[in-house]
Tab-separated table of C-alpha atoms in Angstrom:
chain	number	residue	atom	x	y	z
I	10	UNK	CA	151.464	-65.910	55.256
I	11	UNK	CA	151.706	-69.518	56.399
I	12	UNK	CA	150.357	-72.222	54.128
I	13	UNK	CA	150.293	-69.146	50.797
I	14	UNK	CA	153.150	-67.740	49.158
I	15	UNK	CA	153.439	-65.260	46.219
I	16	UNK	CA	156.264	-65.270	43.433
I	17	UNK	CA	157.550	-62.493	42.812
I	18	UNK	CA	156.835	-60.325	45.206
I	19	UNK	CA	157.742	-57.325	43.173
I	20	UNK	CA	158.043	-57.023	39.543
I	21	UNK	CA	158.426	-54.359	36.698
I	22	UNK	CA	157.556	-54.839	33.285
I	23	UNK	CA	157.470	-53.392	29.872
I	24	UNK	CA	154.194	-52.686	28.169
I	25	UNK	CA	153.235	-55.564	25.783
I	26	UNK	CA	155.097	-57.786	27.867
I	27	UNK	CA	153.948	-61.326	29.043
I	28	UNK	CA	153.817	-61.868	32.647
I	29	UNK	CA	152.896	-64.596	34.866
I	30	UNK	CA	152.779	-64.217	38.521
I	31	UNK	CA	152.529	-67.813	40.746
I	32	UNK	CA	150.617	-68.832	44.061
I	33	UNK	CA	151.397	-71.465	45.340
I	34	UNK	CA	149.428	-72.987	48.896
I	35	UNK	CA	150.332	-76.271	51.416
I	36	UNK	CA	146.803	-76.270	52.741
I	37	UNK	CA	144.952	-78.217	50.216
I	38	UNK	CA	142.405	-75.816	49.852
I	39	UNK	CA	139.918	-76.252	46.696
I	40	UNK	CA	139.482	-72.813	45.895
I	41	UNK	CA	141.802	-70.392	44.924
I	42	UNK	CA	141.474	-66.655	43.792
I	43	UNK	CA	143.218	-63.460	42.111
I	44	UNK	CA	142.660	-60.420	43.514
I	45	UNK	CA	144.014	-56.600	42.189
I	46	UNK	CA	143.807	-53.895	44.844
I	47	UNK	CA	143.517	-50.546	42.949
I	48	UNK	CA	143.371	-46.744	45.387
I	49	UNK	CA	139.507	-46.059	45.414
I	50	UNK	CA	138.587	-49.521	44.134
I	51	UNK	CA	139.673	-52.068	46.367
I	52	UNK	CA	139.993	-55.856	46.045
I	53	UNK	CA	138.329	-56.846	42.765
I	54	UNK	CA	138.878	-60.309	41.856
I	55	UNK	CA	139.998	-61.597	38.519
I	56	UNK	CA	139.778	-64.994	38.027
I	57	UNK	CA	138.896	-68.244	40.783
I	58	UNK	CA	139.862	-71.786	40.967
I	59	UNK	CA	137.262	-74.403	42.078
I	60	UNK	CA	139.928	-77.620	41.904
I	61	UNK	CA	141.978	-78.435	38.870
I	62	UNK	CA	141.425	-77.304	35.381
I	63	UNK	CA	138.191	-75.703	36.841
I	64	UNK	CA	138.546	-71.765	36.504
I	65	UNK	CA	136.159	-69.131	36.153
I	66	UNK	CA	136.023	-64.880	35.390
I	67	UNK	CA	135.656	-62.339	37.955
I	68	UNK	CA	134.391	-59.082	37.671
I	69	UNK	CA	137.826	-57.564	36.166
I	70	UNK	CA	139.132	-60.428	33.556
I	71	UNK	CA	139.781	-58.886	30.882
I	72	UNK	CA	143.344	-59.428	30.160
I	73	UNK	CA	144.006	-61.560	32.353
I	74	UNK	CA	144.171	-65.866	31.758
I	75	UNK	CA	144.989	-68.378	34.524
I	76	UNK	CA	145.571	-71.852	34.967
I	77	UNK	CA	146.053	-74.621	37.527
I	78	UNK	CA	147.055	-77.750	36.677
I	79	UNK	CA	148.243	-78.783	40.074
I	80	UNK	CA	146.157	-78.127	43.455
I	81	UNK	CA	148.593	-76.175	44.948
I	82	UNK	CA	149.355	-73.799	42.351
I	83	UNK	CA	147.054	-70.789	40.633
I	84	UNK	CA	149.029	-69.044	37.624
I	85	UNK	CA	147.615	-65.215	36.495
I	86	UNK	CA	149.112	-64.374	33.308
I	87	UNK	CA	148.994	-60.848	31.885
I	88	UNK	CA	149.143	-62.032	28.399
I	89	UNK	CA	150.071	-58.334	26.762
I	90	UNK	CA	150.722	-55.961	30.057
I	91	UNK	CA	149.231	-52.603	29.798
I	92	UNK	CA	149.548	-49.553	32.016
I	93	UNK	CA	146.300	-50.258	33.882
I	94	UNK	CA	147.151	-53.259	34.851
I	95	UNK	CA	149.967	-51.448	37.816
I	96	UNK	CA	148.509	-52.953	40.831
I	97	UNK	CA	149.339	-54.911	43.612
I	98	UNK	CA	147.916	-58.914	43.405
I	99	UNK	CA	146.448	-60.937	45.606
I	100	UNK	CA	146.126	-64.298	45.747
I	101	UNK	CA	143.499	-65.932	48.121
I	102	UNK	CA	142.459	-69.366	49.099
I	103	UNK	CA	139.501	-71.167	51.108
I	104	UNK	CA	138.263	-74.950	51.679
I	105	UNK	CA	134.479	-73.851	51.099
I	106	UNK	CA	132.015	-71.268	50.903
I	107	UNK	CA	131.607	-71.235	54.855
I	108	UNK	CA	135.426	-71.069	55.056
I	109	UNK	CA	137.030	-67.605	55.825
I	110	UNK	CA	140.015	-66.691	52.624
I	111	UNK	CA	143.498	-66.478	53.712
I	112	UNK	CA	145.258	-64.594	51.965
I	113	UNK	CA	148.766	-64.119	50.762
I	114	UNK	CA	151.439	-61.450	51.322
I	115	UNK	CA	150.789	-59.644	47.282
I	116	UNK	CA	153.184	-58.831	44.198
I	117	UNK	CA	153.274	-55.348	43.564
I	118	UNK	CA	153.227	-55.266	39.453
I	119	UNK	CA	154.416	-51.957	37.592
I	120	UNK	CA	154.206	-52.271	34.064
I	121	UNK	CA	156.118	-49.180	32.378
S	11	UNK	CA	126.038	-56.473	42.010
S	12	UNK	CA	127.188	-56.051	45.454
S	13	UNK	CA	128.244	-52.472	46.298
S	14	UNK	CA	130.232	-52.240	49.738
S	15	UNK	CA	130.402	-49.372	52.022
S	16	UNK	CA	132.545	-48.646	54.885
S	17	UNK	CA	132.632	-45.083	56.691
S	18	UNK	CA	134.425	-43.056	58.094
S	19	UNK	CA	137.109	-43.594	55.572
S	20	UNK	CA	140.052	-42.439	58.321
S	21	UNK	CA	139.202	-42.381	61.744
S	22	UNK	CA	142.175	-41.124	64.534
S	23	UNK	CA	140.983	-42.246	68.183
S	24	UNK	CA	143.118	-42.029	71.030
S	25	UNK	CA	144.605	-44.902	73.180
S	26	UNK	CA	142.604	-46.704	75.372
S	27	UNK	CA	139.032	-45.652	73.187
S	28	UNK	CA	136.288	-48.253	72.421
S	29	UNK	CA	135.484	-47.627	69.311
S	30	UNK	CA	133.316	-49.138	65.737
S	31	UNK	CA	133.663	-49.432	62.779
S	32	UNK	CA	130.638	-49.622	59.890
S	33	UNK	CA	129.855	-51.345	57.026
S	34	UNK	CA	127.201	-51.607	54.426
S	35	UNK	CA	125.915	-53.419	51.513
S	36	UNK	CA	123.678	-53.410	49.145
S	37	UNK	CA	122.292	-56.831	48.463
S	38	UNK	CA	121.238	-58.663	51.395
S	39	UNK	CA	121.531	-62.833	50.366
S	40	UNK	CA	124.921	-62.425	51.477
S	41	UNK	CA	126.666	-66.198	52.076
S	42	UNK	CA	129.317	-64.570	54.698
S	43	UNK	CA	131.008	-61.220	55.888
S	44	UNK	CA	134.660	-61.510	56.651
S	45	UNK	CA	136.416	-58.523	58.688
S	46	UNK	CA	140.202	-58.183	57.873
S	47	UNK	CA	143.038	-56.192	58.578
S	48	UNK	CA	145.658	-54.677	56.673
S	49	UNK	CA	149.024	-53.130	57.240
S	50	UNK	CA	150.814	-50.875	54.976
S	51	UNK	CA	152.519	-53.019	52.022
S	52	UNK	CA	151.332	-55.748	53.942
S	53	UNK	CA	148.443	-58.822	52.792
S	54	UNK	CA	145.581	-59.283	54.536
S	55	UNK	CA	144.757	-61.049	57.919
S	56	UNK	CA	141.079	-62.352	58.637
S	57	UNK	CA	139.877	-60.818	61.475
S	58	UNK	CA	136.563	-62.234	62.300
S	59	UNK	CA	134.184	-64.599	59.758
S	60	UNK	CA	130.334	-64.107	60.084
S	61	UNK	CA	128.191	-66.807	58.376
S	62	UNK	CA	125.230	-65.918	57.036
S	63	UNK	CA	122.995	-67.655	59.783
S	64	UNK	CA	124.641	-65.906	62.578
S	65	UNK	CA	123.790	-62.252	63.720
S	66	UNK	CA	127.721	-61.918	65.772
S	67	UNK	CA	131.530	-63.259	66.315
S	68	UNK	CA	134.117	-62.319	68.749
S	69	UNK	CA	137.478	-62.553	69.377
S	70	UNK	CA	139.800	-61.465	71.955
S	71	UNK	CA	138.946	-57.086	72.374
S	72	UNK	CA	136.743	-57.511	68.905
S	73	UNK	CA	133.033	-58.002	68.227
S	74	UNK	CA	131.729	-58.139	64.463
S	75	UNK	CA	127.916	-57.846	64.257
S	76	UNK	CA	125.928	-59.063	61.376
S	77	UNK	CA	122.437	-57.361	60.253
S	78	UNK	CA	121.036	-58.648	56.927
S	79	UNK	CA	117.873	-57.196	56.672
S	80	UNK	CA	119.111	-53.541	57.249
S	81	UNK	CA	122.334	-54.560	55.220
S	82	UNK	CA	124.904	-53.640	57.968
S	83	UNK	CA	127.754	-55.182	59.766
S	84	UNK	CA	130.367	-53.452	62.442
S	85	UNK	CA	133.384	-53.637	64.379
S	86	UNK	CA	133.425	-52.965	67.695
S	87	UNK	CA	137.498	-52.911	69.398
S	88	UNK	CA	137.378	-52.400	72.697
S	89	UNK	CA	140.215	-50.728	74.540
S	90	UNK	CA	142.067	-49.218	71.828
S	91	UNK	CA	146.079	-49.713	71.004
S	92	UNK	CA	148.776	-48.134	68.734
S	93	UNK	CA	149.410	-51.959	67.255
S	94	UNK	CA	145.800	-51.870	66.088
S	95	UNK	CA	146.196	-48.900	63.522
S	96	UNK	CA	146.219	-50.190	60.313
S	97	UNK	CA	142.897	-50.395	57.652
S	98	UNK	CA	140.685	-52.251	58.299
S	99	UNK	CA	138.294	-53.841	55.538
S	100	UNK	CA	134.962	-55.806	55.099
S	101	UNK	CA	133.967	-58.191	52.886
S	102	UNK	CA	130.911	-59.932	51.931
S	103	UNK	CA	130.159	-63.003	49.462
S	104	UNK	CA	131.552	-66.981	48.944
S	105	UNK	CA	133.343	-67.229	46.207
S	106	UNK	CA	133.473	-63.632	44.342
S	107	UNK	CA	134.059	-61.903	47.696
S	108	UNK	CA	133.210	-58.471	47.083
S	109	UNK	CA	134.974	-55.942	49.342
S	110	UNK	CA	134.456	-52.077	50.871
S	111	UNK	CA	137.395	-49.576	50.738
S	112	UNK	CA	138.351	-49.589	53.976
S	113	UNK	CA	138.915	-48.164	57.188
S	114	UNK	CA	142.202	-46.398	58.313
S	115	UNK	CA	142.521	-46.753	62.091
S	116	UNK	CA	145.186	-44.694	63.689
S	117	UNK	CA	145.244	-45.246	67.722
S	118	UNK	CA	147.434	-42.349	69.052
S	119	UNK	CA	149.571	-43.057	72.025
């Protein structure tokens, strides 16, 4: 998607792995999100970005650490990959709470 | 928390059909509800954005309606086409958006 882009886009892993998947956006936007999309769960987020060095949990964090240090980039790392954490990630940003999210194109993550 | 409907969970329509699609939630003090779109192995396109203060949005062949006292929202497409089949989800909230499972749309030729 234009202005969001995902790195990589696919990835397997070995269980007790680190991984660290990257989103980086040209639009400036304050906030920035993680999102897993699970069959029969859908998009739950994981962790949000209100501007630099501001971060906070979402409803499925365990597990899961981020960090931006610049404004166009949101890291998710998977500090010690596990099974359940297979899913495809999004990452999402906005300007504002009144803003609409756009999001971008996913990494499908298989840890094995 | 927010719990987020959406039913039917598959719907097949032919060509041509108006047709809507229906969401619920739970908690009413929504901020906004976003409508998106998603194609297989694809991300996810924003459809239509509904602040809180407003009761509808349209674009193009789609209206989204917005009722927060009975905790409902749909998606009306008008004149149905095969490039429209994909699932469709909803999404309430600012920033924890909290999202249904979504609709699969297939519009048969």
């Amino acid at each position: 998607d234009a202005g969001i882009t995902q790195s990589p886009r696919h990835k397997v892993t070995e269980t007790g792995t680190p991984v660290t998947l990257r989103c980086h956006q040209t639009e400036n936007h304050r906030y920035m999100y993680w999102y897993r999309q699970d069959p029969g769960h859908g998009l739950r987020l994981i962790h949000y970005s209100y501007g630099v060095k501001d971060t906070d949990k979402g409803e499925v964090s365990d597990g899961y650490s981020v960090s931006r240090s610049k404004t166009e980039d949101f890291l998710l790392t998977l500090e010690s990959a596990t099974s359940s954490q297979t899913s495809v990630y999004f990452c999402a940003i906005s300007e504002n709470d009144y803003d609409g999210y756009t999001f971008g194109s996913g990494t499908r993550l298989t840890v094995v | 928390k927010q719990e987020v409907t959406q039913i039917p969970a598959a719907l097949s329509v032919p060509e041509g059909e108006n047709l809507v699609l229906n969401c619920s939630f739970t908690d009413s003090a929504i901020y906004n509800l976003q409508w998106f779109r998603q194609d297989p192995g694809k991300g996810l396109t924003s459809l239509l954005l509904i602040q809180s203060s407003q009761r509808e949005q349209t674009s193009g062949r789609l209206n989204a309606s917005l009722d927060k006292s009975s905790g409902r929202s749909t998606l009306y497409i008008a004149a149905s086409q095969p490039g429209d089949s994909a699932t469709y989800l909803c999404a309430v909230g600012a920033n924890n958006l909290f999202f249904g499972t979504g609709t699969r749309l297939t519009v048969i030729p």
